[in-house]
Short mmCIF file of C-alpha atoms and ligand atoms in Angstrom, two decimals:
data_model
loop_
_atom_site.label_atom_id
_atom_site.label_comp_id
_atom_site.label_asym_id
_atom_site.label_seq_id
_atom_site.Cartn_x
_atom_site.Cartn_y
_atom_site.Cartn_z
CA UNK A 1 24.29 61.28 -45.18
CA UNK A 2 25.48 58.76 -47.71
CA UNK A 3 25.85 55.02 -47.37
CA UNK A 4 29.51 55.22 -46.68
CA UNK A 5 29.08 57.54 -43.71
CA UNK A 6 26.25 55.48 -42.19
CA UNK A 7 28.52 52.41 -42.03
CA UNK A 8 26.26 50.43 -44.32
CA UNK A 9 27.98 48.32 -46.99
CA UNK A 10 28.49 49.96 -50.40
CA UNK A 11 25.25 49.79 -52.29
CA UNK A 12 25.34 47.89 -55.49
CA UNK A 13 23.61 50.06 -58.11
CA UNK A 14 23.01 49.08 -61.69
CA UNK A 15 22.82 51.97 -64.14
CA UNK A 16 21.21 51.16 -67.49
CA UNK A 17 21.48 53.75 -70.25
CA UNK A 18 22.32 53.56 -73.93
CA UNK A 19 23.88 57.02 -73.79
CA UNK A 20 27.58 56.79 -72.84
CA UNK A 21 27.56 60.37 -71.62
CA UNK A 22 24.75 59.69 -69.15
CA UNK A 23 26.39 56.53 -67.92
CA UNK A 24 29.68 58.23 -67.20
CA UNK A 25 28.00 61.14 -65.48
CA UNK A 26 25.88 58.92 -63.21
CA UNK A 27 28.72 56.49 -62.53
CA UNK A 28 31.10 59.28 -61.46
CA UNK A 29 28.43 60.89 -59.32
CA UNK A 30 27.54 57.62 -57.60
CA UNK A 31 31.13 56.54 -57.03
CA UNK A 32 31.91 59.91 -55.47
CA UNK A 33 28.97 59.43 -53.16
CA UNK A 34 30.24 56.08 -51.93
CA UNK A 35 28.22 53.71 -54.15
CA UNK A 36 29.53 50.91 -56.37
CA UNK A 37 27.77 51.43 -59.66
CA UNK A 38 27.75 48.94 -62.49
CA UNK A 39 26.92 50.29 -65.90
CA UNK A 40 25.30 48.54 -68.83
CA UNK A 41 24.11 49.93 -72.10
CA UNK A 42 20.99 47.94 -72.99
CA UNK A 43 18.09 45.92 -71.60
CA UNK A 44 19.50 42.45 -72.27
CA UNK A 45 22.74 43.25 -70.50
CA UNK A 46 20.74 44.68 -67.65
CA UNK A 47 18.73 41.47 -67.24
CA UNK A 48 21.92 39.34 -67.37
CA UNK A 49 23.64 41.53 -64.78
CA UNK A 50 20.59 41.31 -62.50
CA UNK A 51 20.45 37.54 -62.76
CA UNK A 52 24.14 36.96 -62.08
CA UNK A 53 24.42 39.48 -59.25
CA UNK A 54 21.17 41.22 -58.28
CA UNK A 55 21.82 44.91 -57.51
CA UNK A 56 20.26 46.80 -54.63
CA UNK A 57 18.75 49.39 -56.96
CA UNK A 58 18.46 50.02 -60.69
CA UNK A 59 18.56 53.35 -62.51
CA UNK A 60 16.80 52.47 -65.74
CA UNK A 61 16.64 54.54 -68.87
CA UNK A 62 13.33 54.27 -70.68
CA UNK A 63 14.17 54.89 -74.25
CA UNK A 64 16.59 52.23 -75.41
CA UNK A 65 16.78 50.32 -78.70
CA UNK A 66 15.56 46.68 -78.85
CA UNK A 67 14.15 46.57 -75.31
CA UNK A 68 12.87 49.70 -73.60
CA UNK A 69 12.97 50.37 -69.87
CA UNK A 70 9.35 49.30 -69.28
CA UNK A 71 10.00 45.92 -70.86
CA UNK A 72 13.16 45.44 -68.82
CA UNK A 73 11.22 46.28 -65.70
CA UNK A 74 8.41 43.86 -66.58
CA UNK A 75 10.95 41.06 -67.06
CA UNK A 76 12.54 41.84 -63.72
CA UNK A 77 9.17 41.72 -61.94
CA UNK A 78 8.47 38.28 -63.39
CA UNK A 79 11.51 36.66 -61.73
CA UNK A 80 11.49 35.96 -57.97
CA UNK A 81 15.20 36.68 -57.80
CA UNK A 82 14.84 40.21 -59.20
CA UNK A 83 11.27 41.08 -58.30
CA UNK A 84 12.12 43.06 -55.18
CA UNK A 85 14.85 45.27 -56.68
CA UNK A 86 13.62 48.89 -56.70
CA UNK A 87 13.67 50.41 -60.18
CA UNK A 88 13.95 54.18 -60.73
CA UNK A 89 13.18 55.20 -64.26
CA UNK A 90 15.23 57.92 -65.98
CA UNK A 91 13.39 59.90 -68.62
CA UNK A 92 14.82 62.44 -71.02
CA UNK A 93 13.11 65.78 -71.11
CA UNK A 94 12.12 65.39 -74.72
CA UNK A 95 10.79 61.86 -74.30
CA UNK A 96 7.10 61.11 -73.95
CA UNK A 97 7.12 59.75 -70.41
CA UNK A 98 4.15 57.80 -69.16
CA UNK A 99 4.29 58.01 -65.36
CA UNK A 100 1.25 55.81 -64.90
CA UNK A 101 2.83 53.08 -67.02
CA UNK A 102 6.11 53.45 -65.11
CA UNK A 103 4.39 52.64 -61.84
CA UNK A 104 2.16 50.03 -63.46
CA UNK A 105 5.13 47.96 -64.63
CA UNK A 106 6.62 48.07 -61.10
CA UNK A 107 8.83 51.20 -61.01
CA UNK A 108 9.18 52.92 -57.65
CA UNK A 109 10.14 56.38 -58.89
CA UNK A 110 11.29 58.40 -61.83
CA UNK A 111 13.84 61.11 -62.49
CA UNK A 112 13.65 63.49 -65.41
CA UNK A 113 16.72 64.58 -67.31
CA UNK A 114 18.53 66.80 -66.97
CA UNK A 115 18.64 65.80 -63.36
CA UNK A 116 19.75 67.57 -60.29
CA UNK A 117 22.62 65.68 -58.74
CA UNK A 118 21.32 66.08 -55.16
CA UNK A 119 17.83 65.05 -56.21
CA UNK A 120 19.08 61.80 -57.74
CA UNK A 121 21.07 61.01 -54.64
CA UNK A 122 18.16 61.86 -52.35
CA UNK A 123 15.81 59.62 -54.28
CA UNK A 124 18.34 56.75 -54.41
CA UNK A 125 18.98 57.00 -50.70
CA UNK A 126 15.33 57.21 -49.84
CA UNK A 127 14.51 54.10 -51.93
CA UNK A 128 17.50 52.21 -50.64
CA UNK A 129 16.52 52.92 -47.08
CA UNK A 130 12.93 51.97 -47.95
CA UNK A 131 14.25 48.77 -49.48
CA UNK A 132 16.40 48.26 -46.45
CA UNK A 133 13.44 48.74 -44.17
CA UNK A 134 11.44 46.32 -46.27
CA UNK A 135 14.25 43.78 -46.01
CA UNK A 136 14.44 44.27 -42.25
CA UNK A 137 10.70 43.96 -41.99
CA UNK A 138 10.83 40.75 -43.99
CA UNK A 139 13.60 39.39 -41.82
CA UNK A 140 11.75 40.39 -38.70
CA UNK A 141 8.66 38.84 -40.14
CA UNK A 142 10.53 35.60 -40.71
CA UNK A 143 11.87 35.77 -37.16
CA UNK A 144 8.39 36.48 -35.87
CA UNK A 145 7.00 33.60 -37.87
CA UNK A 146 9.68 31.35 -36.43
CA UNK A 147 8.91 32.63 -32.95
CA UNK A 148 5.22 32.09 -33.53
CA UNK A 149 5.89 28.56 -34.81
CA UNK A 150 8.12 27.73 -31.86
CA UNK A 151 5.60 29.27 -29.45
CA UNK A 152 2.85 27.26 -31.08
CA UNK A 153 5.00 24.15 -30.69
CA UNK A 154 5.63 25.05 -27.02
CA UNK A 155 1.93 25.74 -26.58
CA UNK A 156 1.10 22.39 -28.12
CA UNK A 157 3.60 20.62 -25.86
CA UNK A 158 2.15 22.52 -22.91
CA UNK A 159 -1.35 21.54 -23.90
CA UNK A 160 -0.28 17.90 -24.19
CA UNK A 161 1.45 18.06 -20.83
CA UNK A 162 -1.59 19.76 -19.40
CA UNK A 163 -3.74 16.96 -20.71
CA UNK A 164 -1.43 14.36 -19.13
CA UNK A 165 -1.52 16.33 -15.89
CA UNK A 166 -5.29 16.54 -16.02
CA UNK A 167 -5.44 12.80 -16.52
CA UNK A 168 -3.02 12.27 -13.65
CA UNK A 169 -5.05 14.59 -11.45
CA UNK A 170 -8.26 12.75 -12.24
CA UNK A 171 -6.54 9.38 -11.65
CA UNK A 172 -5.20 10.66 -8.34
CA UNK A 173 -8.63 11.96 -7.42
CA UNK A 174 -10.11 8.56 -8.20
CA UNK A 175 -7.41 6.83 -6.11
CA UNK A 176 -7.99 9.36 -3.33
CA UNK A 177 -11.70 8.70 -3.45
CA UNK A 178 -11.16 4.93 -3.35
CA UNK A 179 -8.75 5.40 -0.44
CA UNK A 180 -11.25 7.56 1.39
CA UNK A 181 -13.92 4.94 0.89
CA UNK A 182 -11.60 2.18 2.07
CA UNK A 183 -10.65 4.34 5.01
CA UNK A 184 -14.29 4.73 5.87
CA UNK A 185 -14.79 0.97 5.70
CA UNK A 186 -11.68 0.49 7.86
CA UNK A 187 -12.90 3.08 10.35
CA UNK A 188 -16.20 1.25 10.57
CA UNK A 189 -14.39 -2.05 10.99
CA UNK A 190 -12.20 -0.55 13.69
CA UNK A 191 -15.15 0.84 15.59
CA UNK A 192 -16.98 -2.49 15.19
CA UNK A 193 -13.93 -4.28 16.54
CA UNK A 194 -13.59 -1.80 19.35
CA UNK A 195 -17.23 -2.37 20.24
CA UNK A 196 -16.73 -6.15 20.05
CA UNK A 197 -13.54 -5.87 22.10
CA UNK A 198 -15.19 -3.85 24.82
CA UNK A 199 -18.14 -6.29 24.82
CA UNK A 200 -15.63 -9.15 25.12
CA UNK A 201 -13.82 -7.36 27.92
CA UNK A 202 -17.10 -6.82 29.67
CA UNK A 203 -18.13 -10.46 29.33
CA UNK A 204 -14.62 -11.55 30.41
CA UNK A 205 -14.95 -9.43 33.50
CA UNK A 206 -18.43 -10.85 34.05
CA UNK A 207 -17.04 -14.39 33.61
CA UNK A 208 -14.20 -13.73 36.04
CA UNK A 209 -16.67 -12.31 38.53
CA UNK A 210 -19.05 -15.26 38.20
CA UNK A 211 -16.11 -17.71 38.38
CA UNK A 212 -14.99 -16.08 41.58
CA UNK A 213 -18.55 -16.23 42.88
CA UNK A 214 -18.79 -19.92 41.90
CA UNK A 215 -15.50 -20.66 43.63
CA UNK A 216 -16.69 -18.84 46.69
CA UNK A 217 -20.01 -20.68 46.58
CA UNK A 218 -18.31 -24.06 45.99
CA UNK A 219 -16.01 -23.41 48.90
CA UNK A 220 -18.69 -22.23 51.32
CA UNK A 221 -21.22 -24.87 50.28
CA UNK A 222 -18.81 -27.77 50.34
CA UNK A 223 -17.16 -26.59 53.53
CA UNK A 224 -20.49 -26.12 55.32
CA UNK A 225 -21.87 -29.40 53.97
CA UNK A 226 -19.02 -31.41 55.45
CA UNK A 227 -20.18 -31.31 59.09
CA UNK A 228 -23.88 -32.32 58.56
CA UNK A 229 -22.74 -35.00 56.08
CA UNK A 230 -20.34 -36.43 58.64
CA UNK A 231 -23.20 -36.41 61.19
CA UNK A 232 -25.53 -38.30 58.82
CA UNK A 233 -22.83 -40.86 57.97
CA UNK A 234 -21.82 -41.49 61.59
CA UNK A 235 -25.44 -41.75 62.78
CA UNK A 236 -26.27 -44.19 60.00
CA UNK A 237 -23.26 -46.29 60.93
CA UNK A 238 -24.27 -46.08 64.63
CA UNK A 239 -27.81 -47.16 63.74
CA UNK A 240 -26.48 -50.18 61.89
CA UNK A 241 -24.06 -51.09 64.70
CA UNK A 242 -26.52 -50.71 67.61
CA UNK A 243 -29.71 -52.07 66.03
CA UNK A 244 -28.17 -54.66 63.80
CA UNK A 245 -30.22 -57.52 65.31
CA UNK A 246 -33.55 -55.71 65.15
CA UNK A 247 -33.24 -54.67 61.51
CA UNK A 248 -34.29 -56.85 58.63
CA UNK A 249 -32.15 -57.25 55.52
CA UNK A 250 -34.04 -54.45 53.66
CA UNK A 251 -33.36 -51.94 56.46
CA UNK A 252 -29.66 -52.92 56.48
CA UNK A 253 -29.54 -52.35 52.70
CA UNK A 254 -31.12 -48.90 53.16
CA UNK A 255 -28.55 -47.98 55.75
CA UNK A 256 -25.81 -49.22 53.40
CA UNK A 257 -27.20 -46.95 50.68
CA UNK A 258 -27.17 -43.97 53.08
CA UNK A 259 -23.51 -44.64 53.99
CA UNK A 260 -22.58 -45.13 50.33
CA UNK A 261 -24.36 -41.91 49.38
CA UNK A 262 -22.52 -40.06 52.13
CA UNK A 263 -19.14 -41.38 50.92
CA UNK A 264 -19.90 -40.28 47.36
CA UNK A 265 -21.04 -36.90 48.59
CA UNK A 266 -17.85 -36.60 50.64
CA UNK A 267 -15.81 -37.28 47.46
CA UNK A 268 -17.80 -34.63 45.61
CA UNK A 269 -17.26 -32.12 48.42
CA UNK A 270 -13.53 -32.94 48.49
CA UNK A 271 -13.23 -32.41 44.73
CA UNK A 272 -15.26 -29.20 44.85
CA UNK A 273 -13.08 -27.89 47.65
CA UNK A 274 -10.02 -28.79 45.60
CA UNK A 275 -11.47 -26.98 42.58
CA UNK A 276 -12.19 -23.82 44.57
CA UNK A 277 -8.75 -23.99 46.19
CA UNK A 278 -6.92 -23.77 42.80
CA UNK A 279 -8.45 -20.38 42.03
CA UNK A 280 -8.03 -19.11 45.57
CA UNK A 281 -4.40 -20.10 45.91
CA UNK A 282 -2.02 -17.16 46.32
CA UNK A 283 1.13 -19.28 46.63
CA UNK A 284 4.00 -17.62 44.71
CA UNK A 285 5.56 -19.61 41.83
CA UNK A 286 8.98 -21.21 42.25
CA UNK A 287 11.35 -22.94 39.87
CA UNK A 288 9.93 -26.45 39.96
CA UNK A 289 11.52 -29.60 38.58
CA UNK A 290 8.73 -31.38 36.72
CA UNK A 291 10.54 -34.75 37.13
CA UNK A 292 9.92 -34.38 40.89
CA UNK A 293 6.30 -33.38 40.35
CA UNK A 294 5.70 -36.50 38.20
CA UNK A 295 7.54 -38.74 40.74
CA UNK A 296 5.30 -37.41 43.52
CA UNK A 297 2.14 -37.89 41.44
CA UNK A 298 3.13 -41.50 40.62
CA UNK A 299 3.91 -42.15 44.28
CA UNK A 300 0.39 -40.94 45.15
CA UNK A 301 -1.01 -43.30 42.52
CA UNK A 302 1.22 -46.25 43.30
CA UNK A 303 -1.65 -48.44 44.65
CA UNK A 304 -3.67 -48.07 41.43
CA UNK A 305 -0.57 -48.49 39.26
CA UNK A 306 0.39 -51.68 41.00
CA UNK A 307 -3.15 -53.00 40.89
CA UNK A 308 -3.59 -52.40 37.16
CA UNK A 309 0.03 -53.24 36.30
CA UNK A 310 0.18 -50.03 34.29
CA UNK A 311 3.53 -49.07 32.74
CA UNK A 312 4.04 -45.33 33.28
CA UNK A 313 7.19 -43.78 31.78
CA UNK A 314 8.42 -40.24 31.28
CA UNK A 315 11.26 -38.63 29.35
CA UNK A 316 13.58 -35.97 30.82
CA UNK A 317 11.29 -33.13 31.93
CA UNK A 318 12.20 -29.43 32.37
CA UNK A 319 12.10 -27.18 35.40
CA UNK A 320 9.39 -24.49 35.12
CA UNK A 321 8.14 -21.61 37.23
CA UNK A 322 5.10 -22.92 39.06
CA UNK A 323 3.25 -24.19 42.10
CA UNK A 324 4.65 -27.67 42.92
CA UNK A 325 1.54 -28.99 44.64
CA UNK A 326 -0.69 -27.92 41.73
CA UNK A 327 1.70 -29.45 39.17
CA UNK A 328 1.65 -32.71 41.17
CA UNK A 329 -2.15 -32.57 41.15
CA UNK A 330 -2.17 -31.91 37.36
CA UNK A 331 -0.01 -34.96 36.54
CA UNK A 332 -1.89 -37.04 39.11
CA UNK A 333 -5.31 -36.23 37.65
CA UNK A 334 -4.16 -36.95 34.06
CA UNK A 335 -2.34 -40.22 34.86
CA UNK A 336 -5.18 -41.16 37.26
CA UNK A 337 -7.68 -40.74 34.40
CA UNK A 338 -5.48 -42.85 32.09
CA UNK A 339 -5.62 -45.61 34.68
CA UNK A 340 -9.36 -45.17 35.22
CA UNK A 341 -10.29 -45.06 31.52
CA UNK A 342 -8.03 -47.95 30.47
CA UNK A 343 -8.88 -50.51 27.84
CA UNK A 344 -8.66 -54.29 28.01
CA UNK A 345 -5.03 -54.17 26.83
CA UNK A 346 -2.02 -53.67 29.16
CA UNK A 347 -1.99 -49.95 29.97
CA UNK A 348 0.97 -47.86 28.84
CA UNK A 349 1.22 -44.18 29.83
CA UNK A 350 4.00 -41.88 28.62
CA UNK A 351 4.81 -38.32 29.65
CA UNK A 352 6.99 -35.99 27.52
CA UNK A 353 7.87 -32.32 27.22
CA UNK A 354 9.33 -30.31 24.35
CA UNK A 355 10.52 -26.72 24.18
CA UNK A 356 8.54 -24.35 22.01
CA UNK A 357 9.34 -20.75 21.08
CA UNK A 358 7.69 -19.21 24.13
CA UNK A 359 6.75 -22.12 26.38
CA UNK A 360 6.98 -25.85 27.10
CA UNK A 361 4.58 -28.32 25.56
CA UNK A 362 3.79 -31.33 27.81
CA UNK A 363 1.91 -34.44 26.76
CA UNK A 364 0.39 -37.34 28.70
CA UNK A 365 -0.61 -40.15 26.35
CA UNK A 366 -2.29 -43.47 26.97
CA UNK A 367 -3.66 -46.44 25.03
CA UNK A 368 -7.02 -46.32 26.84
CA UNK A 369 -10.62 -46.17 25.65
CA UNK A 370 -10.24 -42.79 23.94
CA UNK A 371 -12.76 -39.94 23.57
CA UNK A 372 -15.06 -39.23 20.61
CA UNK A 373 -14.22 -35.96 18.79
CA UNK A 374 -17.56 -34.31 19.63
CA UNK A 375 -16.89 -34.66 23.39
CA UNK A 376 -13.27 -33.54 23.40
CA UNK A 377 -13.95 -29.85 24.21
CA UNK A 378 -16.66 -30.23 26.87
CA UNK A 379 -14.83 -32.69 29.13
CA UNK A 380 -12.83 -29.75 30.58
CA UNK A 381 -16.04 -28.17 31.92
CA UNK A 382 -16.98 -28.88 35.51
CA UNK A 383 -19.34 -31.86 36.11
CA UNK A 384 -19.09 -33.00 32.47
CA UNK A 385 -18.85 -36.80 32.37
CA UNK A 386 -19.19 -39.23 29.50
CA UNK A 387 -20.11 -42.27 31.61
CA UNK A 388 -22.48 -43.38 34.32
CA UNK A 389 -21.31 -44.05 37.87
CA UNK A 390 -21.79 -47.74 37.26
CA UNK A 391 -19.45 -47.70 34.25
CA UNK A 392 -16.75 -45.47 35.77
CA UNK A 393 -17.03 -43.69 39.10
CA UNK A 394 -16.15 -40.01 39.23
CA UNK A 395 -17.35 -36.46 39.85
CA UNK A 396 -16.53 -34.74 36.53
CA UNK A 397 -14.31 -32.22 38.32
CA UNK A 398 -10.80 -33.63 37.67
CA UNK A 399 -10.19 -32.11 34.19
CA UNK A 400 -11.82 -28.79 35.25
CA UNK A 401 -9.19 -28.67 38.01
CA UNK A 402 -6.46 -29.48 35.43
CA UNK A 403 -7.64 -26.63 33.20
CA UNK A 404 -7.63 -24.19 36.12
CA UNK A 405 -4.10 -25.20 37.11
CA UNK A 406 -2.79 -24.89 33.52
CA UNK A 407 -4.44 -21.49 33.02
CA UNK A 408 -2.99 -20.29 36.32
CA UNK A 409 0.42 -21.26 34.88
CA UNK A 410 -0.25 -19.19 31.70
CA UNK A 411 -0.98 -22.13 29.40
CA UNK A 412 -3.66 -24.04 27.48
CA UNK A 413 -4.90 -27.63 27.75
CA UNK A 414 -6.54 -29.79 25.08
CA UNK A 415 -6.90 -33.41 24.06
CA UNK A 416 -6.34 -35.36 20.88
CA UNK A 417 -7.87 -38.79 20.86
CA UNK A 418 -9.23 -41.67 18.81
CA UNK A 419 -11.92 -43.83 20.44
CA UNK A 420 -10.61 -47.33 21.13
CA UNK A 421 -6.97 -46.33 20.55
CA UNK A 422 -6.09 -43.90 23.30
CA UNK A 423 -5.81 -40.24 24.19
CA UNK A 424 -3.05 -37.64 24.43
CA UNK A 425 -3.62 -34.70 26.73
CA UNK A 426 -1.46 -31.68 25.83
CA UNK A 427 -0.80 -28.66 27.99
CA UNK A 428 1.60 -25.74 27.83
CA UNK A 429 3.45 -23.98 30.65
CA UNK A 430 5.04 -20.61 30.09
P1 ADP B 501 -14.18 -37.84 36.08
O1 ADP B 501 -13.00 -38.67 35.74
O2 ADP B 501 -14.35 -37.66 37.51
O3 ADP B 501 -15.41 -38.27 35.37
P2 ADP B 501 -12.79 -35.75 34.71
O4 ADP B 501 -13.08 -34.31 34.67
O5 ADP B 501 -11.45 -36.17 35.16
O6 ADP B 501 -13.93 -36.39 35.57
O7 ADP B 501 -13.00 -36.32 33.27
C1 ADP B 501 -14.13 -35.95 32.52
C2 ADP B 501 -14.45 -37.04 31.49
O8 ADP B 501 -13.43 -37.12 30.54
C3 ADP B 501 -14.45 -38.41 32.04
O9 ADP B 501 -15.75 -38.71 32.56
C4 ADP B 501 -14.09 -39.28 30.89
O10 ADP B 501 -15.20 -39.62 30.16
C5 ADP B 501 -13.23 -38.42 30.04
N1 ADP B 501 -11.78 -38.73 30.24
C6 ADP B 501 -10.89 -38.08 30.98
N2 ADP B 501 -9.65 -38.64 30.84
C7 ADP B 501 -9.76 -39.64 29.97
C8 ADP B 501 -8.86 -40.58 29.40
N3 ADP B 501 -7.56 -40.59 29.70
N4 ADP B 501 -9.35 -41.50 28.50
C9 ADP B 501 -10.64 -41.48 28.18
N5 ADP B 501 -11.56 -40.62 28.67
C10 ADP B 501 -11.12 -39.71 29.55
#
């Protein structure tokens, strides 16, 4: 198989020989076999030809004038451009041919003259295909190197990405850990709150139960006390009426004290009964005009208002869902207190209401004696008074009743006040 048949491009072969006969013979032979031989007749020409267009193989005669084949070969091996070109030496039969030297200077083979045509071709083909294989190997090597470089680059990128991922993973783990810890704290807080909530619920239930018990007790006690109290009062009055002449002034004073005590006790019983009635009431709520409730309360207080010359005014009030008699009582207790705890200036009381997001905010303000800040919360508790009976009479139940009424209507009650300037009682109604 020659190069032409295998489809390979024509092989560029340089033939170097100073004998014209040899050149012609080899050139014809090679051309017939499908090669493109170039022929030169000495070493210098050979080197020039190799530099300008490096051949694929060189057939190099050894014995030439000026520069022999070995020298030519040595020159070729020095240059990178020509180093790889396979050189086959041609030796004449009568020449002293040094095979060792031929290989030492870089030759790949040798042919002795006279040569066998087939042998020359076989050797050329074998070295060309060797050269070809070498070339392919080199190319593959380059490709492999490139592949290795690109794989190394990919590996490096992967390693970098891996590092970033590792960092991300450890950051996420840290965040996860922090979250878990926070979760634990939250869980603890939740269970603490749940415990506190259930404790609160329990104490609320306990409070409701004891309130109900207190109401029941207040009702029973005050109700049952009424009859014996009435008996004491009427017998004391009878004693005074019947034995008036036989009693000295001291005894009359004692009887007076008994009657006075009974009256005060009756007031206390009345207030207690009223207090217990608020919680026990089951009257359903109705739409109630608060203007009417205030009018009724003022009518009930008209004696005291007239007596003290108090000026009581109110702005347009809303209608709310409620118990009319309890609302009357609420306004009456608050305005009644304003009258009771008045100052030495003409008393002015004003009632207003304003709409809030979810409820109505009412206020009853006066220019009375006022209440010190430290007492403002406790005055809504039952029996809490800030004055003696001599200073201001009372039972300490009025504001406790007000609070009960407001709470029954879904609201809150509180006071804002400055001693010596007056007080404003606020309450909300849903
Ligand atoms: P009472 O009037 O029978 O003493 P209350 O429960 O109505 O009982 O009031 C409790 C206390 O609150 C009163 O003793 C009084 O000191 C104070 N108080 C209530 N209303 C007013 C007011 N408008 N101005 C000043 N003090 C007030």
